[in-house]
Amino acid sequence: MWKYRIAALLTAFLLVLGGCGADPAAGQQGSGSSQEQSELTVVNTSEMFSDRDFEAGYDEGQSARIQLEGESAQCDSDAVLIDGGTVTITDEGTYLLSGTLEEGMIVVDAQDTDKVQLVLEGASVTSSTSAALYIKEADKVFVTLAEGTENTLASSGDFSAQLSDDNIDGAVFSKADLTFNGAGSLTVQSAAGHGIVSKDDLKVTGGDYTVTAASHGLSGKDCVCIADGSFAIQSGKDGIQAENDEDAQLGYLYLSGGTFDIDAGGDALSGGSYLLIEDGTFDLTAGGGSAEIQRDQFAAQAEESTASAKGVKADGDLTIHAGSFTIDSADDGLHTNANLVVSGGQFTIATGDDGIHADENVLISDGSILITQSYEGIEGLSVDITGGEIDLVASDDGLNAAGGNDASGYGGFGGGFRGADAFAAEEGAYIHIAAGTLTIDASGDGIDSNGDLTVSGGETYISGPTDGGNSALDYNGEAVITGGVFAAAGSAQMAQNFGDGSTQGVMLLTFDTQEGGTALTLTDADGSELFTWAPEKSYGSVLISTPEIAQGSSYTLTAGTAAVEVTMDSLVYGSGMGGFGGGPGGRGGGRQTAPDAQQPAGSSDAGGTTPPKGQPDRAAQNPAGASAQAAG
């Protein structure tokens, strides 16, 4: 089941990298399977910017100069009308602005076929009643920040003096396509509204921006596309937002570079039809951050308000290819109402809710992801991990294949309690781990799938839970292991093993409780060490699988002073009780000969249960990774 989803997502992923597709956003149906597939966004990035979007040059001899002089301005061009503090540009061309306009505004009111370039050469414009820069009509306007200059556009009031029915609500407000470029700096202040707003496209290819806004920092109706620049944004609502309620193909957010320091009352980054990040450096705070958020507080806030406070959010697909991300959010760190793809980048995430959440599929194929605080670490209707390095801490489940919505993020049971079907597999739900290194520290279930679970490669280490009401594995469908290294240590009461369909040896054993830091060591009949790991929390059960475990061979698993000798009469040894959402795993298939070991509760054969909270022995491994030693 999982292989079809991977194929579909990777197909779309390759198309994104290759820039294929006729439109900036188009749908592609995933490969058919027994579950319903959602459309995957295909993006042609070659059409995001025109050559002129990057062109910051200008000819002074062919330009009109506008000198701002306190309460008014001076200009010799017939295309510039000056009425007190209102400067109106009526024709195509390049206009150089410098000086200070203490109470007024710059208005572009040209033909809808005109392209206008405004060059800010040390210009400061403030309005207490409207926008400092208002683009009423044009084909496209380019705002160029002259190199080495400092510029300001500010709205200090509440937009009380509207021009006709224009509904201006930003310090910079445009009804036409708007591009910012250049190598200067711009400070945008909006005391009562948005910072920069475009009711069409909003694009940035260079410059340094400091934006302080009561509402959104940057907002584009059709899109926001950023290729470069430095952004320091403080906003009462979203930091950067693209949203279009009229056309589902528009309202997308595309970031291919730049440096972003955003402190947002709402979402730090928010895309409508999709959100695509190809590179950049991001320091994002949303909703005040995770520090003060507790689960009961968060649930209460969610009931009282529909405000979103996520680090990176997309209504459609969310795709991240590269970049450096530090995210501190009250709500999810990465969130999409559709599919989520991470193919690279470095992430440090602390959140009051899920670290990573998708209503549909989560696909992680590469990257370094550290989730230091979360409710659930990674959650989606389905989860595919095909590479990368993931280290996460969760107060509930580490990985969760839930019912495809965010209900579990408010303390629910993975998409809501389903009555008599509570233990039935959820259609479309699965978890597949194929490669990479995954370290889970979970107070709830380490891995919880409302459907199937498949481990075919990689290295997985689960610490926790220590309470008896949760388990390292909890699944409602089938669970098999066919490759990789898998180790889990935790409480014994609700332990589940992998099922009989597994093609790699796996053993589930129970010990007298061991203290955190007590090393686990697996040796073969010759005494050769195959695997060692020191869980960080206390544990009473161990689930372990490595490629060296073979049917018909004998092994010794040592935990502190306890030692268990196991003969693998079959590939799956020990059954356990089974978790809340599933029955027992594999049947007991070995012979246990150590007196210090205990039978797993509910098993007539030798076996064990689930894992506790611990991390693999990093000292013995690569410094960036979390992997245990495996020899043989």
mmCIF file of C-alpha atoms in Angstrom, residues 342-488:
data_model
loop_
_atom_site.group_PDB
_atom_site.id
_atom_site.type_symbol
_atom_site.label_atom_id
_atom_site.label_comp_id
_atom_site.label_asym_id
_atom_site.label_seq_id
_atom_site.Cartn_x
_atom_site.Cartn_y
_atom_site.Cartn_z
ATOM 1 C CA VAL A 342 10.871 17.411 3.147
ATOM 2 C CA SER A 343 13.811 16.523 0.890
ATOM 3 C CA GLY A 344 16.555 18.464 2.661
ATOM 4 C CA GLY A 345 17.366 21.239 5.085
ATOM 5 C CA GLN A 346 18.177 21.592 8.768
ATOM 6 C CA PHE A 347 15.352 22.029 11.271
ATOM 7 C CA THR A 348 15.198 22.799 14.983
ATOM 8 C CA ILE A 349 11.557 22.838 16.088
ATOM 9 C CA ALA A 350 9.920 23.534 19.449
ATOM 10 C CA THR A 351 6.126 23.614 19.448
ATOM 11 C CA GLY A 352 3.117 23.476 21.727
ATOM 12 C CA ASP A 353 1.455 21.049 19.302
ATOM 13 C CA ASP A 354 2.754 18.758 16.530
ATOM 14 C CA GLY A 355 6.290 19.132 15.279
ATOM 15 C CA ILE A 356 5.260 18.148 11.739
ATOM 16 C CA HIS A 357 1.639 17.630 10.667
ATOM 17 C CA ALA A 358 -0.047 16.791 7.351
ATOM 18 C CA ASP A 359 -3.700 15.958 6.820
ATOM 19 C CA GLU A 360 -2.553 13.642 4.020
ATOM 20 C CA ASN A 361 0.961 12.211 3.539
ATOM 21 C CA VAL A 362 4.247 13.142 5.213
ATOM 22 C CA LEU A 363 7.282 12.198 3.098
ATOM 23 C CA ILE A 364 10.759 12.839 4.520
ATOM 24 C CA SER A 365 13.549 11.777 2.161
ATOM 25 C CA ASP A 366 16.495 13.795 3.492
ATOM 26 C CA GLY A 367 17.460 16.540 5.904
ATOM 27 C CA SER A 368 18.308 16.923 9.577
ATOM 28 C CA ILE A 369 15.265 17.369 11.817
ATOM 29 C CA LEU A 370 15.507 18.025 15.558
ATOM 30 C CA ILE A 371 12.170 18.402 17.355
ATOM 31 C CA THR A 372 13.009 19.416 20.918
ATOM 32 C CA GLN A 373 9.426 19.845 22.158
ATOM 33 C CA SER A 374 6.100 18.684 20.738
ATOM 34 C CA TYR A 375 2.802 17.031 21.567
ATOM 35 C CA GLU A 376 3.112 14.575 18.694
ATOM 36 C CA GLY A 377 6.380 14.580 16.818
ATOM 37 C CA ILE A 378 5.345 13.722 13.249
ATOM 38 C CA GLU A 379 1.712 13.140 12.279
ATOM 39 C CA GLY A 380 -0.058 12.468 9.004
ATOM 40 C CA LEU A 381 -2.709 10.243 7.556
ATOM 41 C CA SER A 382 0.354 8.362 6.309
ATOM 42 C CA VAL A 383 4.063 8.797 7.032
ATOM 43 C CA ASP A 384 6.943 7.754 4.750
ATOM 44 C CA ILE A 385 10.536 8.141 5.943
ATOM 45 C CA THR A 386 12.982 7.304 3.154
ATOM 46 C CA GLY A 387 16.060 9.145 4.419
ATOM 47 C CA GLY A 388 17.340 11.912 6.631
ATOM 48 C CA GLU A 389 18.219 12.213 10.278
ATOM 49 C CA ILE A 390 15.326 12.743 12.694
ATOM 50 C CA ASP A 391 15.572 13.208 16.453
ATOM 51 C CA LEU A 392 12.353 14.091 18.261
ATOM 52 C CA VAL A 393 10.820 14.493 21.707
ATOM 53 C CA ALA A 394 7.045 14.121 22.089
ATOM 54 C CA SER A 395 4.813 14.336 25.136
ATOM 55 C CA ASP A 396 2.424 11.988 23.312
ATOM 56 C CA ASP A 397 3.187 9.858 20.216
ATOM 57 C CA GLY A 398 6.466 10.086 18.344
ATOM 58 C CA LEU A 399 5.113 9.073 14.931
ATOM 59 C CA ASN A 400 1.364 8.966 14.382
ATOM 60 C CA ALA A 401 -0.565 7.836 11.308
ATOM 61 C CA ALA A 402 -3.930 9.235 12.298
ATOM 62 C CA GLY A 403 -7.310 9.901 10.732
ATOM 63 C CA GLY A 404 -6.023 12.579 8.429
ATOM 64 C CA ASN A 405 -6.955 15.672 10.436
ATOM 65 C CA ASP A 406 -5.533 17.770 13.235
ATOM 66 C CA ALA A 407 -7.977 16.596 15.920
ATOM 67 C CA SER A 408 -5.321 14.636 17.740
ATOM 68 C CA GLY A 409 -3.396 17.854 18.069
ATOM 69 C CA TYR A 410 -5.946 19.026 20.600
ATOM 70 C CA GLY A 411 -5.682 16.004 22.814
ATOM 71 C CA GLY A 412 -7.871 13.700 20.737
ATOM 72 C CA PHE A 413 -7.223 10.073 19.848
ATOM 73 C CA GLY A 414 -5.561 10.328 16.453
ATOM 74 C CA GLY A 415 -8.476 11.830 14.583
ATOM 75 C CA GLY A 416 -11.278 11.184 16.990
ATOM 76 C CA PHE A 417 -12.796 8.228 18.834
ATOM 77 C CA ARG A 418 -14.564 5.907 16.385
ATOM 78 C CA GLY A 419 -16.777 3.890 18.694
ATOM 79 C CA ALA A 420 -17.009 0.222 17.721
ATOM 80 C CA ASP A 421 -14.386 0.802 15.006
ATOM 81 C CA ALA A 422 -11.821 2.171 17.457
ATOM 82 C CA PHE A 423 -9.509 -0.809 16.887
ATOM 83 C CA ALA A 424 -10.079 -1.092 13.125
ATOM 84 C CA ALA A 425 -7.479 0.112 10.630
ATOM 85 C CA GLU A 426 -8.078 3.620 9.290
ATOM 86 C CA GLU A 427 -8.393 3.689 5.495
ATOM 87 C CA GLY A 428 -5.257 5.184 3.997
ATOM 88 C CA ALA A 429 -3.318 5.232 7.279
ATOM 89 C CA TYR A 430 0.164 3.694 7.383
ATOM 90 C CA ILE A 431 3.757 4.302 8.480
ATOM 91 C CA HIS A 432 6.727 3.167 6.412
ATOM 92 C CA ILE A 433 10.373 3.582 7.452
ATOM 93 C CA ALA A 434 12.753 2.718 4.611
ATOM 94 C CA ALA A 435 15.995 4.575 5.376
ATOM 95 C CA GLY A 436 17.567 7.275 7.505
ATOM 96 C CA THR A 437 18.134 7.517 11.243
ATOM 97 C CA LEU A 438 15.140 8.041 13.524
ATOM 98 C CA THR A 439 15.432 8.646 17.278
ATOM 99 C CA ILE A 440 12.192 8.964 19.250
ATOM 100 C CA ASP A 441 11.715 10.049 22.856
ATOM 101 C CA ALA A 442 7.981 9.634 23.449
ATOM 102 C CA SER A 443 5.840 9.746 26.569
ATOM 103 C CA GLY A 444 2.969 8.216 24.581
ATOM 104 C CA ASP A 445 3.365 5.546 21.926
ATOM 105 C CA GLY A 446 6.695 5.604 20.149
ATOM 106 C CA ILE A 447 5.110 4.698 16.800
ATOM 107 C CA ASP A 448 1.312 4.684 16.514
ATOM 108 C CA SER A 449 -0.292 3.662 13.220
ATOM 109 C CA ASN A 450 -4.047 3.509 12.788
ATOM 110 C CA GLY A 451 -3.224 1.261 9.833
ATOM 111 C CA ASP A 452 -0.172 -0.732 8.764
ATOM 112 C CA LEU A 453 3.447 -0.366 9.852
ATOM 113 C CA THR A 454 6.402 -1.398 7.679
ATOM 114 C CA VAL A 455 10.108 -1.080 8.531
ATOM 115 C CA SER A 456 12.317 -1.969 5.556
ATOM 116 C CA GLY A 457 15.543 -0.145 6.362
ATOM 117 C CA GLY A 458 17.261 2.650 8.252
ATOM 118 C CA GLU A 459 17.953 2.826 11.962
ATOM 119 C CA THR A 460 15.156 3.435 14.453
ATOM 120 C CA TYR A 461 15.581 3.909 18.214
ATOM 121 C CA ILE A 462 12.622 4.463 20.529
ATOM 122 C CA SER A 463 12.845 5.545 24.163
ATOM 123 C CA GLY A 464 9.645 5.410 26.106
ATOM 124 C CA PRO A 465 7.050 5.229 27.252
ATOM 125 C CA THR A 466 7.719 4.449 30.890
ATOM 126 C CA ASP A 467 4.025 4.261 31.837
ATOM 127 C CA GLY A 468 2.125 1.038 31.241
ATOM 128 C CA GLY A 469 -0.718 2.598 29.266
ATOM 129 C CA ASN A 470 1.339 3.149 26.120
ATOM 130 C CA SER A 471 3.766 1.141 24.043
ATOM 131 C CA ALA A 472 6.670 1.494 21.646
ATOM 132 C CA LEU A 473 4.536 0.095 18.826
ATOM 133 C CA ASP A 474 0.785 0.537 18.507
ATOM 134 C CA TYR A 475 -0.858 -0.437 15.232
ATOM 135 C CA ASN A 476 -4.325 -1.373 14.004
ATOM 136 C CA GLY A 477 -3.390 -3.181 10.805
ATOM 137 C CA GLU A 478 -0.340 -5.327 10.018
ATOM 138 C CA ALA A 479 3.235 -4.673 11.152
ATOM 139 C CA VAL A 480 6.288 -6.189 9.469
ATOM 140 C CA ILE A 481 10.022 -5.604 9.539
ATOM 141 C CA THR A 482 12.075 -6.605 6.505
ATOM 142 C CA GLY A 483 15.329 -4.701 7.046
ATOM 143 C CA GLY A 484 17.210 -2.079 9.007
ATOM 144 C CA VAL A 485 18.058 -1.728 12.692
ATOM 145 C CA PHE A 486 15.161 -1.301 15.100
ATOM 146 C CA ALA A 487 15.459 -0.969 18.882
ATOM 147 C CA ALA A 488 12.923 0.132 21.468
#
